[in-house]
Amino acid sequence: MENILHLSDIHFGRNYPEYGEKDTFEDKDKILDELIKCIASIETDKRPKHIVVTGDVAWRGKEKDFDEAYQWFNRLLKATGLNGKDITFCVGNHDLNWNYVCANRDLKDRDIERIDRIYDYDCVHEMEMPIHEYERFCEKIGMEPFKYPLNGKMEYSYSVGYKDVLLSGNEVRFLAFNTALLSCLPGIKADKMWIGQAQVKSLLKYGVLSKENGPYSIALFHHAERFLAPEEICEYDGRIATLPMLRNYVNLILCGHTETGGRPVLQEQCGGGKLLTGGAAYFSDVHPNGFSMIYIDSNKKTMDFDPYTFDGKWKKYDYESNEFEIEKIEELPELGEIKEHCKFIVNGINDPEKKYEILMKRVSLFKDEKNGQILRFNNRKEVTREFDIECVIKVDNMIDVQVKDALRIKRKCSKRLESEKFFYFLSKLFQSEDLAKITVVSETGNVILSGNMRKRKIEPDKFGIEFLEKVIKIEKFYGVKFYLPDDVYVDDVEKVDILLKLIDNGYITEEDYEKIRIKNVLPYPFSNKETAEELNEQASRLNKFCFVHEGQFFCELFGANFSLGTMEVIAGAYQIDREDLIHKIETFRDGDLRACILKENEKVRTYLAKEEALEKVKERIGSEFSSIAKKEKREEQMKIKFGWIYEK
């Protein structure tokens, strides 16, 4: 039996103050010391004969990170009676030093053909400058390098290739792939990494990967399947996917990067090798840190593993801790289901014309034998119901009724409105009567049940109904759906009223919403002398100007951001500082960009208006003004924000 210790994601250096990681690291040394003790105490026949680390030895790929890692791994090797040749590393994204020079910085994640060429053994070293410190670490600790075929000869590497390791008299073949190779490039999406199809094909070409009776083969790379580029997992545009191809020729794949604790994830592919994803051996004190012992029977080509986890102390993963005590769900025997639609009707006893009806599409009847053969009735099988209605029919013709909002509609405005209307009806009914009559009638006229409900204390809430009606009007007008919060505040009510004024009047001004206000001094840019002269000529006749700006406006309400459409901002009246403008005209030179100053003439009023309301706004401002339209081809620089109403 070949016993392999699988570690991943130890992140030496993550706790260094200069890296600024906000986490808990006070027990780091203790946890890592006890990890070594735990591994050394494993029963003799299950102790590791080889150690595999699937990346992220370091945190920033710096010399200081790897110096600490070197000290710890030497202690681990000593405790397990192993040496540097008995340990194998592969590269993780945190093992790269991003400060080192890196080629192909213009590479994009859609340049698939180019990525495949970069991963060719001929080209891969163009990208390996960032793993300089990682390679020095592997050399220092004495790791046996991988080898790979290059131009008919063998080349050697600490990051890619293969090597055969003799364990208990049997060979195990390790194959390394650097999924972190491109992770420091700005155009490559984080956690959408590549295995290296060119390398897999090269190993197939030279018979290193084979379905024949070769040694038990284990592929190593850092990024688990869900962190690979889609093209590495599934076939696109006739390009075979790398991961399924590799799994066809290996017995096991070991990887990491998930940083999850507890039991590692084991995947199997029909006709292909298994894939075991390890969690972080150390991420922080509070993280569910873990590792695995893997047991391989090379002759039978089978594997098994024991996961270990840290829960105050290192121990073998406890499967029983994840078992739950099964609780019984109370279910009454169903007497039957009424197939017809029914109406749940609440009437006044003294005034039958006072009534409220709720449509029910599925109704079930039950017998509660434990409580004196009484009948129960509910509509829970109606998935799209607005109300949960449950009735208990007593022998004295009284009915205990529970009517409450169905959970799925609790935050929907239109559904909440119906709920508010129903409970408002009940509150008004019980102000004048002590009893209400309950009747359930099928659509064919059959009375399913009939009885009386005693008076309940319900506070009337007319405001809630009126508010919801306003919100629904906004939903319909702007084509939006709100998810109502549990509590509605004064600010929310104000926003709703402002939007309704905008809908009804076509405009709002600072009287409606005080934040709608353009500054009392406006620079008006001009880039040619003719524009300035025209402004001066207008001002000489009537120095009363209106500022107009058109834009696409949005607003935020109840967490939803939606468009108000094309809106006009109109502000007036302003006057031009003519003395300043004349000076700028006289000193104007070709290529200048100057600005005249617009100052308040009288109290400036700002309007936010729909296009169809412009004439109405002009009437309110007054017809005697000179109009300045948009800011001379610079309107794209003007993004107006009126608090929760803003130009996008």
XYZ file of C-alpha atoms in Angstrom:
648
model
C 0.000 0.000 0.000
C 1.398 3.386 -1.038
C 0.567 6.028 1.567
C 0.604 9.642 0.379
C 0.078 12.714 2.531
C -1.864 15.377 0.599
C -1.438 18.965 1.785
C -2.547 22.127 0.017
C -2.836 25.892 0.533
C -0.722 26.463 3.665
C -0.148 30.135 2.757
C 3.069 30.867 4.643
C 3.273 34.641 5.018
C -0.440 35.389 4.942
C -0.231 36.667 8.526
C 2.586 39.154 7.823
C 1.496 42.713 8.764
C 2.834 44.170 5.509
C 0.321 42.100 3.511
C -2.598 43.663 5.391
C -4.804 40.547 5.586
C -7.559 41.066 8.159
C -7.999 37.665 9.779
C -7.130 35.759 12.962
C -3.590 34.310 13.089
C -2.759 34.228 16.817
C -2.675 30.382 16.956
C -0.966 29.848 13.600
C 2.275 28.416 15.026
C 0.379 26.193 17.442
C -1.937 24.839 14.727
C 0.946 24.107 12.349
C 3.042 22.526 15.126
C 0.138 20.275 16.070
C -0.394 19.427 12.403
C 3.122 17.924 12.326
C 2.454 16.027 15.566
C -0.842 14.680 14.187
C 0.828 13.394 11.005
C 3.700 11.843 12.977
C 1.231 10.054 15.282
C -0.711 8.293 12.506
C -0.615 4.527 12.994
C 2.492 2.895 11.537
C 0.889 1.113 8.570
C -0.815 4.357 7.463
C 2.039 6.810 7.880
C 3.034 8.772 4.769
C 5.751 7.451 2.483
C 5.517 10.471 0.224
C 4.171 14.020 0.621
C 2.324 15.931 -2.109
C 1.597 19.667 -1.787
C -0.762 21.045 -4.451
C 0.251 24.695 -4.401
C -0.006 27.909 -2.408
C 2.941 27.129 -0.176
C 3.413 30.906 0.064
C 1.065 33.920 0.129
C 2.845 36.501 -2.065
C 5.544 34.310 -3.615
C 8.304 36.209 -1.823
C 11.593 34.927 -0.406
C 10.461 35.606 3.174
C 7.337 33.452 2.659
C 9.355 30.511 1.356
C 12.009 30.845 4.087
C 9.313 30.227 6.695
C 7.910 27.358 4.610
C 11.376 25.786 4.370
C 11.756 25.711 8.148
C 8.319 24.125 8.651
C 8.658 21.488 5.925
C 12.078 20.450 7.246
C 10.455 19.798 10.632
C 7.673 17.824 8.914
C 10.188 15.689 6.995
C 12.161 15.012 10.170
C 9.018 14.043 12.118
C 7.918 11.603 9.403
C 11.395 10.135 8.771
C 11.384 11.383 5.175
C 13.730 13.622 3.163
C 13.528 16.146 0.336
C 13.221 13.459 -2.328
C 10.061 12.234 -0.609
C 8.140 15.453 -1.183
C 6.564 16.835 -4.360
C 5.235 20.357 -4.896
C 3.224 21.940 -7.682
C 2.663 25.660 -8.255
C -0.285 27.646 -6.846
C -1.299 31.172 -7.763
C 0.011 32.516 -4.410
C 3.440 31.017 -5.143
C 3.941 33.620 -7.902
C 5.672 36.902 -7.119
C 3.692 39.403 -9.188
C 6.460 42.003 -8.879
C 8.745 40.008 -11.146
C 8.844 40.709 -14.853
C 6.275 38.702 -16.767
C 5.928 38.171 -20.534
C 2.674 38.187 -22.546
C 1.042 40.929 -20.471
C -1.303 41.713 -23.378
C -2.768 38.183 -23.332
C -6.575 37.914 -23.077
C -8.580 34.934 -21.856
C -10.186 34.531 -25.320
C -6.787 34.098 -27.054
C -7.153 30.325 -26.805
C -4.797 29.342 -29.633
C -2.112 31.619 -28.224
C -2.628 30.225 -24.710
C -2.213 26.692 -26.033
C 1.088 27.743 -27.711
C 2.355 29.362 -24.490
C 1.748 26.099 -22.628
C 3.906 24.158 -25.104
C 7.075 22.880 -23.418
C 9.055 25.023 -25.904
C 7.419 28.259 -24.657
C 6.317 27.671 -21.077
C 9.468 29.147 -19.510
C 8.652 32.585 -20.956
C 6.065 32.807 -18.172
C 8.081 31.308 -15.309
C 9.935 34.388 -14.004
C 7.297 34.929 -11.248
C 8.058 31.462 -9.757
C 11.755 32.252 -9.246
C 11.497 32.086 -5.436
C 9.361 28.931 -5.622
C 12.039 27.184 -7.698
C 14.782 28.207 -5.267
C 12.649 26.806 -2.434
C 12.161 23.435 -4.196
C 15.897 23.208 -4.927
C 16.843 24.118 -1.351
C 14.551 21.508 0.198
C 15.896 18.810 -2.125
C 12.786 17.988 -4.143
C 13.446 15.682 -7.080
C 12.539 17.701 -10.219
C 10.073 16.705 -12.921
C 11.286 15.968 -16.450
C 9.660 16.402 -19.830
C 10.502 15.673 -23.468
C 11.885 18.640 -25.420
C 13.310 18.266 -28.940
C 14.042 14.572 -28.417
C 15.842 15.115 -25.091
C 14.830 15.424 -21.469
C 14.488 18.827 -19.820
C 13.933 19.304 -16.068
C 11.577 21.563 -14.074
C 10.084 22.128 -10.625
C 6.716 23.126 -12.080
C 5.831 20.930 -15.100
C 6.571 17.443 -16.380
C 6.587 14.012 -14.751
C 8.651 11.786 -12.468
C 8.438 8.207 -11.228
C 8.668 7.622 -7.487
C 9.267 4.216 -5.932
C 6.931 3.583 -2.995
C 6.870 0.229 -1.158
C 8.471 -1.424 -4.175
C 5.918 -0.010 -6.633
C 6.306 2.912 -9.010
C 3.913 5.829 -8.862
C 4.082 8.375 -11.679
C 3.472 12.022 -10.742
C 2.601 14.451 -13.538
C 2.711 18.184 -12.773
C 0.840 20.991 -14.544
C 1.068 24.692 -13.681
C -2.522 25.983 -13.701
C -1.249 29.220 -12.093
C 1.045 30.025 -15.042
C -1.131 32.888 -16.369
C -2.715 33.998 -13.096
C -0.652 37.200 -12.792
C -1.743 38.556 -16.203
C -4.313 41.395 -16.127
C -6.248 40.077 -19.154
C -6.798 36.581 -17.704
C -9.788 36.206 -15.400
C -8.940 35.169 -11.874
C -9.825 31.552 -11.180
C -10.408 30.739 -14.869
C -7.108 28.962 -15.312
C -5.542 26.526 -17.814
C -3.972 23.069 -17.407
C -1.911 23.141 -20.611
C -3.306 21.016 -23.423
C -0.045 21.159 -25.380
C 1.755 19.465 -22.477
C -0.858 16.703 -22.214
C -0.532 16.008 -25.955
C 3.262 15.950 -25.705
C 3.143 13.421 -22.858
C 0.751 11.305 -24.929
C 3.015 11.574 -27.971
C 6.009 10.206 -26.065
C 4.015 7.489 -24.269
C 4.365 9.028 -20.807
C 0.575 9.028 -20.579
C -0.904 5.730 -21.656
C -3.882 3.476 -21.050
C -1.592 0.447 -21.183
C -0.288 -1.269 -18.056
C 1.965 1.535 -16.846
C 2.525 2.709 -13.267
C -0.273 4.171 -11.168
C -0.393 7.782 -12.374
C -1.318 10.888 -10.358
C -1.714 14.289 -12.001
C -1.033 17.338 -9.832
C -2.208 20.905 -10.338
C -3.473 23.665 -8.078
C -6.881 24.822 -9.355
C -9.874 22.558 -8.783
C -12.241 21.948 -11.700
C -14.609 24.843 -10.989
C -11.668 27.284 -11.174
C -10.591 26.229 -14.668
C -11.423 28.031 -17.908
C -14.613 26.649 -19.543
C -12.590 25.483 -22.569
C -10.533 23.220 -20.297
C -13.678 21.480 -19.036
C -15.967 21.291 -22.100
C -15.396 21.065 -25.848
C -15.845 24.326 -27.785
C -15.477 24.927 -31.536
C -13.974 21.508 -32.132
C -11.200 21.944 -29.518
C -11.156 18.929 -27.226
C -11.380 19.800 -23.518
C -8.124 19.272 -21.619
C -9.409 17.981 -18.272
C -11.537 15.085 -19.636
C -8.676 14.154 -21.982
C -6.199 14.066 -19.096
C -8.577 12.069 -16.897
C -8.737 9.381 -19.566
C -5.049 8.610 -19.016
C -4.445 9.030 -15.270
C -5.739 7.158 -12.240
C -6.016 10.129 -9.880
C -5.832 13.927 -9.927
C -4.928 15.909 -6.801
C -5.586 19.657 -6.590
C -6.413 22.421 -4.102
C -7.343 26.133 -4.195
C -10.839 25.622 -2.758
C -9.651 26.536 0.768
C -12.564 24.550 2.156
C -12.285 22.396 5.242
C -13.832 19.169 6.388
C -14.072 16.306 3.963
C -12.327 16.846 0.610
C -14.382 16.581 -2.572
C -13.924 13.388 -4.601
C -15.185 13.321 -8.189
C -15.266 10.402 -10.589
C -15.467 10.371 -14.380
C -16.932 7.411 -16.212
C -13.950 5.564 -17.697
C -11.487 8.092 -16.246
C -9.437 8.933 -13.212
C -10.760 10.252 -9.919
C -10.238 13.876 -8.878
C -9.655 14.693 -5.205
C -9.796 18.328 -4.116
C -8.066 19.164 -0.851
C -8.881 22.114 1.390
C -6.449 24.527 3.030
C -4.021 23.012 5.530
C -3.842 26.501 7.051
C -5.727 29.643 6.051
C -6.374 31.226 9.446
C -7.146 30.255 13.042
C -10.908 30.283 12.466
C -10.865 28.552 9.084
C -11.850 24.840 8.879
C -8.288 23.719 8.029
C -7.687 20.163 6.813
C -5.503 17.590 4.999
C -5.793 14.001 3.713
C -3.980 10.691 3.869
C -4.330 8.789 0.572
C -3.860 5.024 0.304
C -3.144 3.488 -3.111
C -3.152 -0.150 -4.098
C -1.037 0.024 -7.261
C -1.763 -3.555 -8.267
C -5.542 -3.136 -8.152
C -5.354 0.509 -9.318
C -7.614 1.581 -6.433
C -7.406 4.361 -3.856
C -8.964 5.311 -0.544
C -8.378 8.277 1.739
C -8.829 9.553 5.292
C -9.600 13.244 5.689
C -8.358 15.096 8.770
C -9.648 18.398 10.091
C -8.789 20.921 12.793
C -11.553 21.530 15.338
C -9.665 22.800 18.387
C -7.284 19.929 17.690
C -6.271 17.886 14.645
C -8.298 14.718 14.264
C -9.680 12.360 11.674
C -12.818 13.758 10.062
C -15.891 12.715 12.061
C -18.603 11.580 9.676
C -21.093 11.150 12.528
C -20.858 14.838 13.436
C -22.656 15.585 10.198
C -25.541 13.245 10.870
C -28.781 14.869 11.974
C -31.414 13.597 14.303
C -34.444 12.884 12.176
C -37.543 14.708 13.341
C -41.003 13.579 12.386
C -43.118 15.889 10.264
C -46.654 16.013 11.539
C -49.083 15.063 8.779
C -52.774 14.430 9.188
C -54.576 11.836 7.093
C -56.119 13.643 4.158
C -59.802 12.948 3.696
C -59.728 14.322 0.203
C -58.895 17.175 -2.084
C -61.527 19.447 -3.560
C -60.767 19.662 -7.263
C -62.887 22.720 -7.952
C -61.905 26.313 -7.333
C -63.486 27.626 -4.161
C -64.273 30.981 -2.589
C -63.411 31.672 1.012
C -66.068 34.211 2.071
C -66.196 36.315 5.237
C -69.598 37.949 5.937
C -71.005 40.170 8.611
C -73.626 38.317 10.715
C -75.963 41.298 10.936
C -75.035 42.784 7.591
C -74.447 39.989 4.996
C -73.631 42.586 2.341
C -70.391 43.279 4.153
C -68.210 40.552 2.716
C -64.727 39.765 1.472
C -63.892 36.933 -0.936
C -60.616 35.086 -1.465
C -60.270 32.664 -4.392
C -58.710 29.284 -3.592
C -57.545 26.944 -6.367
C -56.698 23.823 -4.282
C -58.330 22.878 -0.995
C -57.669 19.855 1.228
C -59.699 18.366 4.108
C -58.184 16.454 7.038
C -59.405 14.550 10.086
C -57.616 15.283 13.360
C -58.369 12.122 15.348
C -56.035 13.052 18.210
C -58.147 16.068 19.041
C -61.653 14.692 19.087
C -62.367 13.869 15.438
C -62.424 17.513 14.417
C -61.984 18.535 10.795
C -59.225 20.724 9.429
C -59.128 22.551 6.156
C -56.277 24.352 4.331
C -54.997 25.517 0.932
C -51.305 24.667 1.278
C -51.185 22.675 -1.974
C -51.892 25.882 -3.899
C -48.316 26.933 -4.560
C -49.131 30.414 -5.951
C -51.564 31.308 -3.154
C -51.643 34.800 -1.662
C -52.873 33.676 1.765
C -52.285 30.699 4.021
C -55.817 29.792 5.110
C -56.392 27.140 7.754
C -59.689 26.363 9.453
C -60.480 24.066 12.374
C -64.171 23.172 12.474
C -65.459 22.684 16.032
C -68.584 20.740 17.054
C -70.335 23.897 18.262
C -70.347 25.319 14.723
C -67.506 27.661 15.609
C -64.475 27.837 13.347
C -60.968 28.714 14.426
C -59.570 30.568 11.424
C -55.975 31.458 10.641
C -55.410 33.706 7.654
C -51.917 35.088 7.060
C -49.723 36.145 4.168
C -48.217 33.269 2.220
C -44.451 33.307 2.669
C -43.591 33.615 -1.021
C -45.700 36.750 -1.548
C -44.810 38.564 1.653
C -42.652 41.183 -0.101
C -44.644 41.589 -3.342
C -46.559 44.865 -3.473
C -49.694 43.670 -5.276
C -50.030 40.673 -2.974
C -49.359 42.712 0.144
C -52.086 45.119 -0.955
C -54.657 42.326 -1.037
C -53.532 41.240 2.411
C -53.844 44.779 3.798
C -57.324 45.130 2.279
C -58.492 41.861 3.815
C -57.282 42.663 7.318
C -58.611 46.204 7.055
C -62.008 44.705 6.156
C -61.861 42.446 9.234
C -60.869 45.339 11.495
C -63.860 47.410 10.338
C -66.214 44.412 10.519
C -65.274 43.609 14.127
C -65.808 47.212 15.172
C -69.543 46.667 14.644
C -70.029 42.899 15.074
C -68.873 40.232 17.503
C -69.039 37.376 15.018
C -68.192 36.852 11.359
C -69.691 34.151 9.188
C -67.207 31.914 7.361
C -68.312 30.057 4.226
C -66.333 28.076 1.675
C -68.281 27.585 -1.556
C -67.161 25.641 -4.632
C -67.548 27.177 -8.086
C -70.518 24.854 -8.707
C -72.262 26.266 -5.636
C -71.612 23.453 -3.131
C -71.031 24.676 0.422
C -67.855 22.957 1.652
C -68.038 24.356 5.160
C -69.952 26.996 7.058
C -69.606 28.371 10.575
C -68.861 31.408 12.683
C -65.604 33.087 13.692
C -65.290 34.957 16.980
C -64.235 38.590 17.103
C -60.501 39.332 16.950
C -58.704 42.526 17.754
C -57.237 43.963 14.552
C -55.989 47.527 14.231
C -57.162 49.214 11.002
C -54.343 50.431 8.728
C -55.700 52.657 5.987
C -52.264 54.210 5.423
C -50.762 50.846 4.481
C -53.350 50.384 1.730
C -52.888 53.885 0.362
C -49.103 53.570 0.407
C -49.121 50.226 -1.411
C -51.484 51.588 -4.061
C -48.985 54.379 -4.714
C -46.074 51.952 -4.961
C -47.993 49.721 -7.397
C -48.718 52.758 -9.570
C -44.948 53.413 -9.750
C -44.290 49.742 -10.567
C -46.735 49.805 -13.472
C -45.564 53.157 -14.845
C -41.840 52.327 -14.851
C -42.104 48.569 -15.455
C -40.327 47.612 -12.254
C -41.039 45.195 -9.382
C -40.048 46.059 -5.831
C -39.089 43.692 -3.033
C -40.588 45.470 -0.056
C -38.539 45.644 3.140
C -39.983 44.712 6.520
C -39.967 48.335 7.617
C -40.864 51.370 5.520
C -39.326 54.637 6.690
C -40.283 58.297 6.264
C -37.615 58.654 3.588
C -39.238 55.857 1.560
C -42.636 57.542 1.788
C -41.113 60.821 0.585
C -39.491 59.133 -2.404
C -42.778 57.488 -3.404
C -44.642 60.805 -3.229
C -41.971 62.552 -5.316
C -42.125 59.914 -8.054
C -45.920 60.144 -8.107
C -45.676 63.915 -8.642
C -43.278 63.257 -11.507
C -45.751 60.773 -13.015
C -48.830 62.956 -12.501
C -47.416 66.428 -13.286
C -44.584 65.501 -15.639
C -42.047 67.424 -13.554
C -40.737 68.044 -10.053
C -38.943 71.043 -8.583
C -37.110 71.820 -5.341
C -40.456 72.501 -3.700
C -41.133 68.782 -4.134
C -37.578 67.630 -3.461
C -35.157 70.165 -2.026
C -32.045 68.466 -3.438
C -33.085 69.351 -7.002
C -31.093 72.512 -7.272
C -28.462 73.681 -9.758
C -25.655 75.778 -8.257
C -26.235 79.496 -8.107
C -23.159 80.162 -10.295
C -22.666 78.269 -13.572
C -19.668 78.430 -15.922
C -20.834 78.271 -19.539
C -17.959 77.148 -21.833
C -17.411 78.346 -25.371
C -14.697 77.442 -27.852
C -15.310 80.050 -30.530
C -15.702 83.798 -30.524
C -18.997 83.742 -32.454
C -20.783 81.873 -29.636
C -19.581 84.405 -27.069
C -20.630 87.354 -29.237
C -24.086 85.829 -29.703
C -24.445 85.435 -25.922
C -23.419 89.033 -25.385
C -25.875 90.241 -28.013
C -28.700 88.254 -26.370
C -27.765 89.625 -22.942
C -27.851 93.178 -24.224
C -31.535 92.718 -25.117
C -32.609 90.603 -22.132
C -30.084 89.398 -19.577
C -32.296 86.594 -18.332
C -31.193 83.064 -19.220
C -32.540 79.582 -18.630
C -30.195 76.612 -18.410
C -31.430 73.430 -20.159
C -29.777 70.002 -20.016
C -31.066 66.667 -21.369
C -29.986 63.297 -20.007
C -30.925 59.736 -19.112
C -31.982 59.719 -15.467
C -32.312 56.848 -13.024
C -33.466 56.487 -9.454
C -33.106 54.113 -6.524
C -36.062 52.895 -4.477
C -36.383 49.848 -2.177
C -33.015 48.583 -3.446
C -34.084 48.651 -7.113
C -32.350 50.901 -9.653
C -34.500 51.746 -12.658
C -34.709 54.242 -15.482
C -36.873 57.355 -15.393
C -36.197 57.770 -19.114
C -35.020 60.884 -20.947
C -35.450 63.903 -18.704
C -34.800 67.615 -19.031
C -33.150 69.692 -16.314
C -34.336 73.297 -16.580
C -33.005 75.990 -14.266
C -33.593 79.702 -14.369
C -33.214 82.542 -14.262
C -29.526 83.551 -14.542
C -27.715 86.605 -15.834
C -24.373 86.875 -17.612
C -21.537 88.934 -16.210
C -21.279 91.050 -19.383
C -18.180 92.955 -18.340
C -16.310 89.683 -17.869
C -17.708 88.277 -21.139
C -16.696 91.339 -23.203
C -13.153 91.104 -21.818
C -12.963 87.422 -22.830
C -14.262 88.212 -26.340
C -11.615 90.900 -26.812
C -8.804 88.617 -25.618
C -10.043 85.443 -27.364
C -7.522 83.496 -29.472
C -8.068 80.512 -31.794
C -7.946 77.248 -29.867
C -9.037 78.814 -26.581
C -11.641 77.204 -24.375
C -13.173 79.940 -22.251
C -16.287 80.252 -20.114
C -18.673 83.019 -19.245
C -20.221 83.139 -15.805
C -23.959 82.722 -15.195
C -25.090 84.133 -11.862
C -28.467 84.092 -10.125
C -30.684 86.869 -11.392
C -33.396 86.104 -8.892
C -34.270 82.971 -6.922
C -33.288 80.150 -9.226
C -35.784 77.355 -9.560
C -34.703 73.990 -10.953
C -37.062 71.554 -12.652
C -36.633 67.904 -13.588
C -39.186 67.295 -16.321
C -40.319 64.798 -18.893
C -40.153 66.074 -22.462
C -43.925 66.289 -22.775
C -44.042 68.631 -19.760
C -41.542 71.184 -21.110
C -44.175 73.696 -22.203
C -45.837 73.474 -18.805
C -42.487 74.165 -17.125
C -41.738 77.133 -19.403
C -45.058 78.646 -18.476
C -44.162 78.349 -14.792
C -40.708 79.867 -15.269
C -41.993 82.656 -17.497
C -41.756 83.254 -21.204
C -39.357 86.220 -21.007
C -35.929 84.610 -20.998
C -33.073 83.753 -23.352
C -32.520 79.991 -23.500
C -29.109 78.346 -23.315
C -29.347 74.807 -24.633
C -26.812 72.086 -23.918
C -23.289 72.903 -22.815
C -21.724 73.302 -26.281
C -20.906 69.648 -27.114
C -19.666 69.019 -23.591
C -22.884 67.626 -22.173
C -21.238 64.209 -21.771
C -19.136 65.734 -18.983
C -22.188 66.758 -17.025
C -23.554 63.957 -14.874
C -26.120 65.486 -12.544
C -26.918 63.784 -9.244
C -29.875 64.818 -7.133
C -29.330 62.338 -4.306
C -31.231 59.163 -5.156
C -32.192 60.615 -8.571
C -29.166 60.729 -10.872
C -28.013 60.936 -14.469
C -26.239 57.852 -15.751
